PDB file of C-alpha atoms in Angstrom:
ATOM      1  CA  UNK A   2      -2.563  17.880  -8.375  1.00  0.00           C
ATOM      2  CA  UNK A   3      -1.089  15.594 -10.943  1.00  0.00           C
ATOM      3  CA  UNK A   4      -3.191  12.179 -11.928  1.00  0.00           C
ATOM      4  CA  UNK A   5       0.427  10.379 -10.279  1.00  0.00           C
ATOM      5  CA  UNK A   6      -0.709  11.776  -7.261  1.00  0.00           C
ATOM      6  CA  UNK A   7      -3.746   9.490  -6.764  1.00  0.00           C
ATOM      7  CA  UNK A   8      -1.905   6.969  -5.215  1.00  0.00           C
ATOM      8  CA  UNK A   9      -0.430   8.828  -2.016  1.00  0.00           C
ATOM      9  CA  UNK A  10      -3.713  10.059  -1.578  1.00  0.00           C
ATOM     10  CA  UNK A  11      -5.427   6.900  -1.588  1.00  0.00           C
ATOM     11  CA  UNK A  12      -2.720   6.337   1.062  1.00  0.00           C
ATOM     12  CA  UNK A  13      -3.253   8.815   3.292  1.00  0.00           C
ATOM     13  CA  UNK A  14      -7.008   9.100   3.023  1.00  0.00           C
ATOM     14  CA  UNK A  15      -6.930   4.768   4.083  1.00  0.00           C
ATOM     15  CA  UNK A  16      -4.014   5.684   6.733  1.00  0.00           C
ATOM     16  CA  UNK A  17      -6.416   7.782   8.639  1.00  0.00           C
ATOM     17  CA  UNK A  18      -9.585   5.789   8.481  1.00  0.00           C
ATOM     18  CA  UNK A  19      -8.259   2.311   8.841  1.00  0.00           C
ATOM     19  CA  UNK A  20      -7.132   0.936  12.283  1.00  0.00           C
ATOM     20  CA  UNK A  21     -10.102   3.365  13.993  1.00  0.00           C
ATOM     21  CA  UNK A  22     -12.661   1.127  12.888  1.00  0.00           C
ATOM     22  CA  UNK A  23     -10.824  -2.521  13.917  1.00  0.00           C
ATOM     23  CA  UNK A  24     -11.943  -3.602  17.603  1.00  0.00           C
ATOM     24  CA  UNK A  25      -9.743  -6.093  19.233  1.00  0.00           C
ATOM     25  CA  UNK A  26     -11.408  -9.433  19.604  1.00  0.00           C
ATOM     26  CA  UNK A  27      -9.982 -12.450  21.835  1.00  0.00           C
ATOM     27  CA  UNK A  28      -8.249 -15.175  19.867  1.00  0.00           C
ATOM     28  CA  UNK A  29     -11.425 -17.315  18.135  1.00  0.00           C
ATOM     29  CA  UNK A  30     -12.118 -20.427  15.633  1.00  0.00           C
ATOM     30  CA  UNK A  31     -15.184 -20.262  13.995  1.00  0.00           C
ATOM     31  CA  UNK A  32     -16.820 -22.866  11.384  1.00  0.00           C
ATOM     32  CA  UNK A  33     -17.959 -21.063   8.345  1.00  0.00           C
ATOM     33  CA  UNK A  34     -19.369 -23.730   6.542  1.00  0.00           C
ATOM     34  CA  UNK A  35     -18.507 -27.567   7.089  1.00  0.00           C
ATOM     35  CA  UNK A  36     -14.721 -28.200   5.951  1.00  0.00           C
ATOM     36  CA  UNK A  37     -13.954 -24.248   6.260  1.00  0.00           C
ATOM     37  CA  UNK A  38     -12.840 -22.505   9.219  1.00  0.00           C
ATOM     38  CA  UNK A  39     -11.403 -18.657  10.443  1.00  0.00           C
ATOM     39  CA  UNK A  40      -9.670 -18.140  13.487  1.00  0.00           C
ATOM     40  CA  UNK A  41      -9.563 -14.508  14.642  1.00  0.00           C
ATOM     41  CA  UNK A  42      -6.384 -12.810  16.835  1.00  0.00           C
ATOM     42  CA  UNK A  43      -7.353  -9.360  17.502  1.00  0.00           C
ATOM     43  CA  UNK A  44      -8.050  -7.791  14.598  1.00  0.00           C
ATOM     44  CA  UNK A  45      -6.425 -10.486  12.242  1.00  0.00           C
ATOM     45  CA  UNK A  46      -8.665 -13.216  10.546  1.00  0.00           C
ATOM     46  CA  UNK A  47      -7.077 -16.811   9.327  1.00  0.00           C
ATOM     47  CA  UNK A  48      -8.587 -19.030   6.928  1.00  0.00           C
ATOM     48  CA  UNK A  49      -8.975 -22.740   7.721  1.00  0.00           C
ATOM     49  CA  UNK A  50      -9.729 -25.396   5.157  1.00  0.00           C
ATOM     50  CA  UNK A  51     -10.131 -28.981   6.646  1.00  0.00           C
ATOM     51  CA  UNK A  52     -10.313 -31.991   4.456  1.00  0.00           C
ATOM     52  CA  UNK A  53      -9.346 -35.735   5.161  1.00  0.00           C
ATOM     53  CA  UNK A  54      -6.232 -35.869   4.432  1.00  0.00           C
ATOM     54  CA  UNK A  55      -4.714 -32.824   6.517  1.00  0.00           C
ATOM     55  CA  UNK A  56      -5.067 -28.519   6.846  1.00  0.00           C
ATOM     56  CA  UNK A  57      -4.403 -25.872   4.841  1.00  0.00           C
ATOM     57  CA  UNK A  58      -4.108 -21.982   6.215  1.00  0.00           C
ATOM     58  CA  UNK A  59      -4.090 -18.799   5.142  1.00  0.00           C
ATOM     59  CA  UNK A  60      -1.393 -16.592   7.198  1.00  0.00           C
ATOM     60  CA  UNK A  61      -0.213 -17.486  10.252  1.00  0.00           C
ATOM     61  CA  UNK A  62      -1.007 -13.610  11.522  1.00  0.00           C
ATOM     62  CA  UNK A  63       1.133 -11.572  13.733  1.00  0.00           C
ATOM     63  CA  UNK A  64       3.783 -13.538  16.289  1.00  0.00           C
ATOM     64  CA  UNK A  65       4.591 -17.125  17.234  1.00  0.00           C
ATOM     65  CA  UNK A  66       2.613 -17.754  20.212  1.00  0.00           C
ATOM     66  CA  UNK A  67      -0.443 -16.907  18.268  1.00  0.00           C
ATOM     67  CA  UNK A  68       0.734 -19.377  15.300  1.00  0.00           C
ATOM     68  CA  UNK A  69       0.695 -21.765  18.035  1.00  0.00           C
ATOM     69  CA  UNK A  70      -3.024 -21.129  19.595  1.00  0.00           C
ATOM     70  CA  UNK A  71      -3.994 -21.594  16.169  1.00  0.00           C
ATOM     71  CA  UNK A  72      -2.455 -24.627  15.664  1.00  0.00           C
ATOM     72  CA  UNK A  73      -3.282 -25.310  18.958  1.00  0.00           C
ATOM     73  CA  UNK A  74      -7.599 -24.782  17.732  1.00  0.00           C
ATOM     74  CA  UNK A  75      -6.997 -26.707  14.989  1.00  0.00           C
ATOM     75  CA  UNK A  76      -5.927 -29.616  17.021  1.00  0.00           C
ATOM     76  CA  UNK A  77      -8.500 -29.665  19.440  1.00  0.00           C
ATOM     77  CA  UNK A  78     -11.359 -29.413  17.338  1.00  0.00           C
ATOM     78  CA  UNK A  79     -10.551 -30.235  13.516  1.00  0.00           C
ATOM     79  CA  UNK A  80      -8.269 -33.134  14.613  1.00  0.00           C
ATOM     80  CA  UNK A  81      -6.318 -33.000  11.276  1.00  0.00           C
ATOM     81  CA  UNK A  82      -2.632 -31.985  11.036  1.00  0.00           C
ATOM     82  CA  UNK A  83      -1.601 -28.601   9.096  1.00  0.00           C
ATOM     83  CA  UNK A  84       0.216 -29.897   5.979  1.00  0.00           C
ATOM     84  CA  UNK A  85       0.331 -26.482   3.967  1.00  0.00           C
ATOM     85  CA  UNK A  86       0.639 -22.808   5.204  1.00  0.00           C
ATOM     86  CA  UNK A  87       0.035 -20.028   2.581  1.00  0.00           C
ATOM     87  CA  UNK A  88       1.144 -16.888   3.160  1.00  0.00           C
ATOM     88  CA  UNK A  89      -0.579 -13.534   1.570  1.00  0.00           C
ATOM     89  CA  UNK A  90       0.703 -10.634   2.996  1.00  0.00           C
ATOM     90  CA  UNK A  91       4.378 -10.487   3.731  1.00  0.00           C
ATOM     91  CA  UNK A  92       4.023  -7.515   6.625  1.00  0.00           C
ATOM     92  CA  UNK A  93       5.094  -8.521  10.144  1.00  0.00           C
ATOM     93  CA  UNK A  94       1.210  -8.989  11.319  1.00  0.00           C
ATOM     94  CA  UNK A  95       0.569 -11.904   8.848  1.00  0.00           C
ATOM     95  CA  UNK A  96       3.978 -13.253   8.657  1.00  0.00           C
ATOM     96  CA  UNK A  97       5.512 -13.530  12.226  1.00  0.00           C
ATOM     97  CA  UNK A  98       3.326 -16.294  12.981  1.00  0.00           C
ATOM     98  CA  UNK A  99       5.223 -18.307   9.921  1.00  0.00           C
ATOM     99  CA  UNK A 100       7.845 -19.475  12.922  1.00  0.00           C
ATOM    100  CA  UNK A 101       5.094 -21.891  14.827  1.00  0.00           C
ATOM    101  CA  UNK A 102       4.932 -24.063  11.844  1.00  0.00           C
ATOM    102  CA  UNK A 103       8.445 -25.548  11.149  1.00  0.00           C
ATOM    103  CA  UNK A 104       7.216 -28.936  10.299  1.00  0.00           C
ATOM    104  CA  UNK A 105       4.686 -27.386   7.772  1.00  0.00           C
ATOM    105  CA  UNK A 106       5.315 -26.759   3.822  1.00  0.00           C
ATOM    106  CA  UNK A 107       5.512 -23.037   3.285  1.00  0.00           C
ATOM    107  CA  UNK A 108       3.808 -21.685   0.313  1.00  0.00           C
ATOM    108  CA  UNK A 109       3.873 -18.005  -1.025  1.00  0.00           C
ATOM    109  CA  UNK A 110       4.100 -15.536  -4.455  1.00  0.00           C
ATOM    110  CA  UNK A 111       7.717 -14.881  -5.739  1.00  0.00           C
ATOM    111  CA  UNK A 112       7.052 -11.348  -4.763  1.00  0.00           C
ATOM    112  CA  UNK A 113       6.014 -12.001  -1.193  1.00  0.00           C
ATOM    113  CA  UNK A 114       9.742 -14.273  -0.502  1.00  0.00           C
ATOM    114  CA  UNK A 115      11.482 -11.152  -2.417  1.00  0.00           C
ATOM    115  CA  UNK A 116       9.556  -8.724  -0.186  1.00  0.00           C
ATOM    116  CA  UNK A 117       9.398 -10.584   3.480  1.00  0.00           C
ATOM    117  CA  UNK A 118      13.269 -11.397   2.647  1.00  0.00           C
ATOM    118  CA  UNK A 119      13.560  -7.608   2.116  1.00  0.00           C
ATOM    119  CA  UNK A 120      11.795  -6.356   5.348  1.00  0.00           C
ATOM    120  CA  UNK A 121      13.565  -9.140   7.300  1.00  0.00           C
ATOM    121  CA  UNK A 122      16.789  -7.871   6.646  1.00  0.00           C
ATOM    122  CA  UNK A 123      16.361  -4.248   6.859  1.00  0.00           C
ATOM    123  CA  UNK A 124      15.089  -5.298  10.122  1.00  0.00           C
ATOM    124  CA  UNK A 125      17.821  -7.063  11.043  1.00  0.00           C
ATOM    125  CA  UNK A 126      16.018 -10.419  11.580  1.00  0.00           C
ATOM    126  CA  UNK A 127      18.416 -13.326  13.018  1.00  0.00           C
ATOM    127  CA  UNK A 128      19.129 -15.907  10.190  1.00  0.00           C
ATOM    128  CA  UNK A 129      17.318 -18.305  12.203  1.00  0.00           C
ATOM    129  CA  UNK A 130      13.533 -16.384  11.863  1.00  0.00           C
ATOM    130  CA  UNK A 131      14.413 -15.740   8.316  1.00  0.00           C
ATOM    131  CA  UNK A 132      14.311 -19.374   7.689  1.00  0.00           C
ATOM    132  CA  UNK A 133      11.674 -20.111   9.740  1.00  0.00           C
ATOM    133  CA  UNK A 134       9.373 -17.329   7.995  1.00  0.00           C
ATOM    134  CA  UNK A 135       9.962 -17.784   4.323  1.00  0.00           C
ATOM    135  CA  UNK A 136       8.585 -20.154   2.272  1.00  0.00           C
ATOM    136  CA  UNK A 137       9.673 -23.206   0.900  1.00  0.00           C
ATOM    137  CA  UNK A 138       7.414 -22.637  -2.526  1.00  0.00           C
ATOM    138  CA  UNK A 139       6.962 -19.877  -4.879  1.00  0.00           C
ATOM    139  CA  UNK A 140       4.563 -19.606  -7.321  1.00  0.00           C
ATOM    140  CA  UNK A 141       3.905 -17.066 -10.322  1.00  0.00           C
ATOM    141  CA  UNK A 142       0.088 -16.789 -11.393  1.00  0.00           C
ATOM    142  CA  UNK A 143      -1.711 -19.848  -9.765  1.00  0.00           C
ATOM    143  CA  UNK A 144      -0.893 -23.390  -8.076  1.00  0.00           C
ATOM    144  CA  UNK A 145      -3.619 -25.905  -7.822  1.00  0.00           C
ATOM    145  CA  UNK A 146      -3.389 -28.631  -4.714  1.00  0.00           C
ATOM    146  CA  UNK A 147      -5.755 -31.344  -4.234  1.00  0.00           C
ATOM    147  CA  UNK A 148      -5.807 -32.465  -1.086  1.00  0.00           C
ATOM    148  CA  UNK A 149      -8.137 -34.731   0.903  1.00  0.00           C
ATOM    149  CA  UNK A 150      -9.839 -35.224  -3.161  1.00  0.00           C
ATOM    150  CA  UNK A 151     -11.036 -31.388  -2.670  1.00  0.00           C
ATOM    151  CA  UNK A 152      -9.356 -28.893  -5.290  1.00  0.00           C
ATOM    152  CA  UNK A 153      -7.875 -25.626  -3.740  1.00  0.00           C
ATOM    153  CA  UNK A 154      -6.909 -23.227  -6.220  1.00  0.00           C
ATOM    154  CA  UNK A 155      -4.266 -20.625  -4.949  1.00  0.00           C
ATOM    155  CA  UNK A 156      -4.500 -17.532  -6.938  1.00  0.00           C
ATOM    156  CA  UNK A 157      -2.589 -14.747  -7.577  1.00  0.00           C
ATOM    157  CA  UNK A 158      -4.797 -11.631  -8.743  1.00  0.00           C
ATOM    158  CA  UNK A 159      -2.205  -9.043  -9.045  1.00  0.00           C
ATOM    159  CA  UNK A 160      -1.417  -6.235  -7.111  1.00  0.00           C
ATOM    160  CA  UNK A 161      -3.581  -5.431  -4.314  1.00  0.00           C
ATOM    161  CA  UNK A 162      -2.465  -4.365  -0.484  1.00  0.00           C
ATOM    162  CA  UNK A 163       1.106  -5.918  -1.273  1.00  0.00           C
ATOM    163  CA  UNK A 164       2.710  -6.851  -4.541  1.00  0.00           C
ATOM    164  CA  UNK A 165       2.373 -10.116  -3.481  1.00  0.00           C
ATOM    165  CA  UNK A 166      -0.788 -11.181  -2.471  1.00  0.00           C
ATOM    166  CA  UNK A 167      -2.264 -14.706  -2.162  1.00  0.00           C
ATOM    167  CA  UNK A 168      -5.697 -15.457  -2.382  1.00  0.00           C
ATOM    168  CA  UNK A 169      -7.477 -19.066  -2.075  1.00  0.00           C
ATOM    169  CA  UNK A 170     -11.011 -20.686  -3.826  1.00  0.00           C
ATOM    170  CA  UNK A 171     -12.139 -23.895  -3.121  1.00  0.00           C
ATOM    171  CA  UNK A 172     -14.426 -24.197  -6.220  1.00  0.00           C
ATOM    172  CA  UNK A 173     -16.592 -27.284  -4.822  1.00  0.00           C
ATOM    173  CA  UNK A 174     -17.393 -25.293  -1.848  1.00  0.00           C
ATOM    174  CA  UNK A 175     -17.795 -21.755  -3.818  1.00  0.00           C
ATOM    175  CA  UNK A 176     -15.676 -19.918  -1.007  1.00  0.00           C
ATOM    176  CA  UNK A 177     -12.379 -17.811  -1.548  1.00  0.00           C
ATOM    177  CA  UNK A 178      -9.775 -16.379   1.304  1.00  0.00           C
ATOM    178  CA  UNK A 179      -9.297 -13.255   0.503  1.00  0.00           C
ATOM    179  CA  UNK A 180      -6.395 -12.457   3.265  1.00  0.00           C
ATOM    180  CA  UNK A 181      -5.837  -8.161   3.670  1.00  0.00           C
ATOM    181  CA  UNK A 182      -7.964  -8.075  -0.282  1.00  0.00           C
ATOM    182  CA  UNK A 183     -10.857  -7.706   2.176  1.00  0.00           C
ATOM    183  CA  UNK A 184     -11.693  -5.735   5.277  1.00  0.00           C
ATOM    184  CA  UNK A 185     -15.057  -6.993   6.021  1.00  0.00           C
ATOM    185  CA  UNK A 186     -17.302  -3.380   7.331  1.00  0.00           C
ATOM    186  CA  UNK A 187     -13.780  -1.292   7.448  1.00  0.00           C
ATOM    187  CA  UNK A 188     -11.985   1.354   5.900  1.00  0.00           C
ATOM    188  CA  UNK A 189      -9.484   0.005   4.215  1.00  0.00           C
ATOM    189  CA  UNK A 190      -5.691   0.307   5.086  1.00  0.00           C
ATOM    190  CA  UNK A 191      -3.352   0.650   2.537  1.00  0.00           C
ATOM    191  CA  UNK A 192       0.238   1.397   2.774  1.00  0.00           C
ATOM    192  CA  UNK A 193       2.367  -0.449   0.808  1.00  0.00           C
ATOM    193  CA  UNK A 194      -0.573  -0.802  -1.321  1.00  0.00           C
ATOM    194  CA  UNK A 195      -1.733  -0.137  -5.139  1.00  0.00           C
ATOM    195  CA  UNK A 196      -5.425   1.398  -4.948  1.00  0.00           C
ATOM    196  CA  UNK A 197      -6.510   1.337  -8.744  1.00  0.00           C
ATOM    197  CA  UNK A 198      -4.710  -2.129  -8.879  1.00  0.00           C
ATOM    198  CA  UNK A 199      -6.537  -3.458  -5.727  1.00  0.00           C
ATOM    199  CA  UNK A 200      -9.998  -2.231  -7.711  1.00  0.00           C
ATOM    200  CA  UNK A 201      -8.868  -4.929 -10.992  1.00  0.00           C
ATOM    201  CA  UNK A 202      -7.836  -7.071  -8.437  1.00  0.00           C
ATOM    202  CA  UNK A 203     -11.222  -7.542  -6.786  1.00  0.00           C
ATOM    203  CA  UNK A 204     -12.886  -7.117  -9.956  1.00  0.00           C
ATOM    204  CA  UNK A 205     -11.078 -10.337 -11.345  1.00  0.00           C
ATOM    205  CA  UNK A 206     -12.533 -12.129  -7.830  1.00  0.00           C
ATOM    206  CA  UNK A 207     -15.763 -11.549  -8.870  1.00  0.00           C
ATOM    207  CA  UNK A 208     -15.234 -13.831 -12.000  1.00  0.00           C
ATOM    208  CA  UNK A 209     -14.105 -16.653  -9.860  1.00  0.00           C
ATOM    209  CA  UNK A 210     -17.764 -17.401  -9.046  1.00  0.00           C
ATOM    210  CA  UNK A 211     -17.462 -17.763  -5.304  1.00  0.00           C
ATOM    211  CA  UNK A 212     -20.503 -17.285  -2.887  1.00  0.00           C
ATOM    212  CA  UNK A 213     -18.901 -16.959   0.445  1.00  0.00           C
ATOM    213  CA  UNK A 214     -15.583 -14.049   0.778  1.00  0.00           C
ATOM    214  CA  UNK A 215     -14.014 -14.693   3.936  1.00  0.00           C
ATOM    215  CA  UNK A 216     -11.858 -11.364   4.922  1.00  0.00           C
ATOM    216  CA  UNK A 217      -8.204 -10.892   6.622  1.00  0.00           C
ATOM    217  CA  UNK A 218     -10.345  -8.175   8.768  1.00  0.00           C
ATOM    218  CA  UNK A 219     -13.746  -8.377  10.248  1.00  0.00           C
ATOM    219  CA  UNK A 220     -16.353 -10.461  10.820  1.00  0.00           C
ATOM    220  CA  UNK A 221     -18.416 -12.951   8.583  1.00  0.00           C
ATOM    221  CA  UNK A 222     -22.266 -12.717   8.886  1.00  0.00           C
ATOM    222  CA  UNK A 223     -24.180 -15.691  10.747  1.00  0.00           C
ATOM    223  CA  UNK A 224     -25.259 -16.551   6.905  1.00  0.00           C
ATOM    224  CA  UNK A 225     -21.698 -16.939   5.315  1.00  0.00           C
ATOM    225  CA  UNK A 226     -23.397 -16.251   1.953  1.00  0.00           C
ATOM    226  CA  UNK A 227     -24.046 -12.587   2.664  1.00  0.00           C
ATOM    227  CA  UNK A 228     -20.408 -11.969   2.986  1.00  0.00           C
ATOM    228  CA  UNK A 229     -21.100 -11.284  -0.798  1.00  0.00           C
ATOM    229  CA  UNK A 230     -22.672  -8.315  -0.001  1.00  0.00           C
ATOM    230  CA  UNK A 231     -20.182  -6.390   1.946  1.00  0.00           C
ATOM    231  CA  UNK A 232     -17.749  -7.877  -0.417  1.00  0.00           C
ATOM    232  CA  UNK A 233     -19.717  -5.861  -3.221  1.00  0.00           C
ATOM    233  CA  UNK A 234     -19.875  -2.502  -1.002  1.00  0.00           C
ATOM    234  CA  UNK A 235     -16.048  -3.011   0.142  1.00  0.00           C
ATOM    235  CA  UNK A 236     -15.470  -2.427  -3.793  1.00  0.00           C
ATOM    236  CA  UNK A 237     -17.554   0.042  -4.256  1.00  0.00           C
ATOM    237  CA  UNK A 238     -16.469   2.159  -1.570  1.00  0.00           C
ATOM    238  CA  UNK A 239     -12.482   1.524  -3.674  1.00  0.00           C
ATOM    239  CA  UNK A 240     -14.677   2.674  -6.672  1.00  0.00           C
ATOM    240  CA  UNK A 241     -16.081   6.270  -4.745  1.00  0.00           C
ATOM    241  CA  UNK A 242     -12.914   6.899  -3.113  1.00  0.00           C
ATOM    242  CA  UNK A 243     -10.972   6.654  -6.958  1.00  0.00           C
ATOM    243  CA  UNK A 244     -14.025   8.676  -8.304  1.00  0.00           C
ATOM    244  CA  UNK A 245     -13.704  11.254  -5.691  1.00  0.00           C
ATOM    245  CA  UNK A 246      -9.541  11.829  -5.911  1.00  0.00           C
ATOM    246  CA  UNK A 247     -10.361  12.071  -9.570  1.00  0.00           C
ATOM    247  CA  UNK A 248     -12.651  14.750  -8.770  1.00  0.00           C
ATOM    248  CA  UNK A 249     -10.040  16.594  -6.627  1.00  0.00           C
ATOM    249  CA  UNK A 250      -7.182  16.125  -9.793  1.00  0.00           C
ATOM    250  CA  UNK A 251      -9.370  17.567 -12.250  1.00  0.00           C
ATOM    251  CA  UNK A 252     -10.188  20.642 -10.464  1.00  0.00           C
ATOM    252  CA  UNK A 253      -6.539  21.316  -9.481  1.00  0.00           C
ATOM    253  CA  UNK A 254      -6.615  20.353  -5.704  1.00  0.00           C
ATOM    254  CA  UNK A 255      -3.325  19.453  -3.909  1.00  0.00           C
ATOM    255  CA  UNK A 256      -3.012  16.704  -1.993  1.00  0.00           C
ATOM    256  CA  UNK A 257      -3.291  18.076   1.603  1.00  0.00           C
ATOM    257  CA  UNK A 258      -6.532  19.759   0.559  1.00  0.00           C
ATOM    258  CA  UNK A 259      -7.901  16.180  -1.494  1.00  0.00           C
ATOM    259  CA  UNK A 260      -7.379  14.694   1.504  1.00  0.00           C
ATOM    260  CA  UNK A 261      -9.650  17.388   3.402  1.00  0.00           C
ATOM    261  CA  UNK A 262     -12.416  17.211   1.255  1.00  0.00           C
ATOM    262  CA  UNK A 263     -13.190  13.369   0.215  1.00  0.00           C
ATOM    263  CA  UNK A 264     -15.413  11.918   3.119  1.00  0.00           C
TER     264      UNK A 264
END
């Protein structure tokens, strides 16, 4: 097996593992520390940042009606409106929801507009959704948006489970949105995904200083701050898996029997 084979196994060994661990949870909004919020569909999480002057989230998750019972938890218990929606991952389950905010300023990485735009059409998407889903902002490496007087930092990290992927710090608070960078006590899922990439990825994360990771799967713990923790072992189960497909390449194993092997 040749070291360019890595990658599909990554892929297949995440395809099998991956949506057997997510339980389905009812729709949720739950304060993580004051100002900073997830809402949980299923097995989709949301990030929430409140300040005084308006809203800003992190995906709008999987279909309109659950855009709306977000917008719909914001209302009734942040009382502030939504001013920006940033989108992370441009795959139907994060980016559907994008049509129950048409009165809110879209934000997203050049390669997530190239890539939603892509699956869109190739799906035959009405012209209509299309507008309604993409966003009204690109941005390259980072944007910085102050809003309310509270800095939030939108970060691009490089390739992780898209080509695209947004992440967001709030360095006052110490807490960063990772978005499908982190399943929280999962196997990851990968797919259109770059595994060794996703490892520098998280690894530049850690230099952002943050001391609450809020994931795009699973749960946070009661103590926000010990979502460090399975941040740490979520990497270092990327680091085994690499380590162990290495293994397999080096001592001539095809994929089908890679995939047999690494537990």
């Amino acid at each position: 097996m040749r070291k360019s084979t890595i990658a599909p196994v990554l892929v297949m060994l995440c395809g099998l593992f991956a949506f057997s661990q997510q339980l389905e949870r009812p729709d949720a909004l739950r304060q993580i520390i004051p100002g900073h919020y997830m809402f949980t569909s299923a097995t989709y999480n949301s990030g929430i940042i409140a300040t005084s002057d308006g809203v800003l989230v992190l995906d709008a998750l999987n279909s309109e009606p659950v855009g709306r019972a977000e917008r719909k938890a914001i209302a009734d218990t942040i009382r502030q409106p939504v001013r920006v929606l940033v989108s992370s991952t441009f795959h139907n389950n994060y980016s559907k929801g994008n049509q129950a905010y048409p009165d809110v300023w879209k934000i997203g990485h050049e390669n997530y507009r190239t890539d939603l735009l892509d699956l869109m059409q190739r799906e035959k998407v009405t012209a209509e959704e299309q507008k309604a889903r993409l966003p009204n902002q690109t941005f390259r490496d980072r944007m910085t948006l102050y809003l309310g007087g509270k800095e939030i930092q939108i970060l691009y990290v490089g390739r992780a489970h898209t080509r695209g992927d947004s992440i967001v710090y709030v360095p006052q608070d110490r807490i960063v949105y990772l978005s499908e960078l982190f399943f929280a006590g999962q196997f990851l899922f990968i797919n259109d995904g770059y595994g060794l990439d996703w490892l520098k990825a998280l690894e530049t994360v850690e230099t952002l200083g943050a001391e609450i990771f809020v994931p795009g799967h699973g749960p946070i713990p009661s103590d926000p701050r010990q979502s460090r923790q399975e941040f740490l072992r979520f990497r270092q189960m990327l680091v085994d898996v690499r380590d162990a497909v290495q293994k397999e390449v080096a001592r001539g194993a095809t994929e089908d029997q890679a995939v047999a092997t690494i537990r």
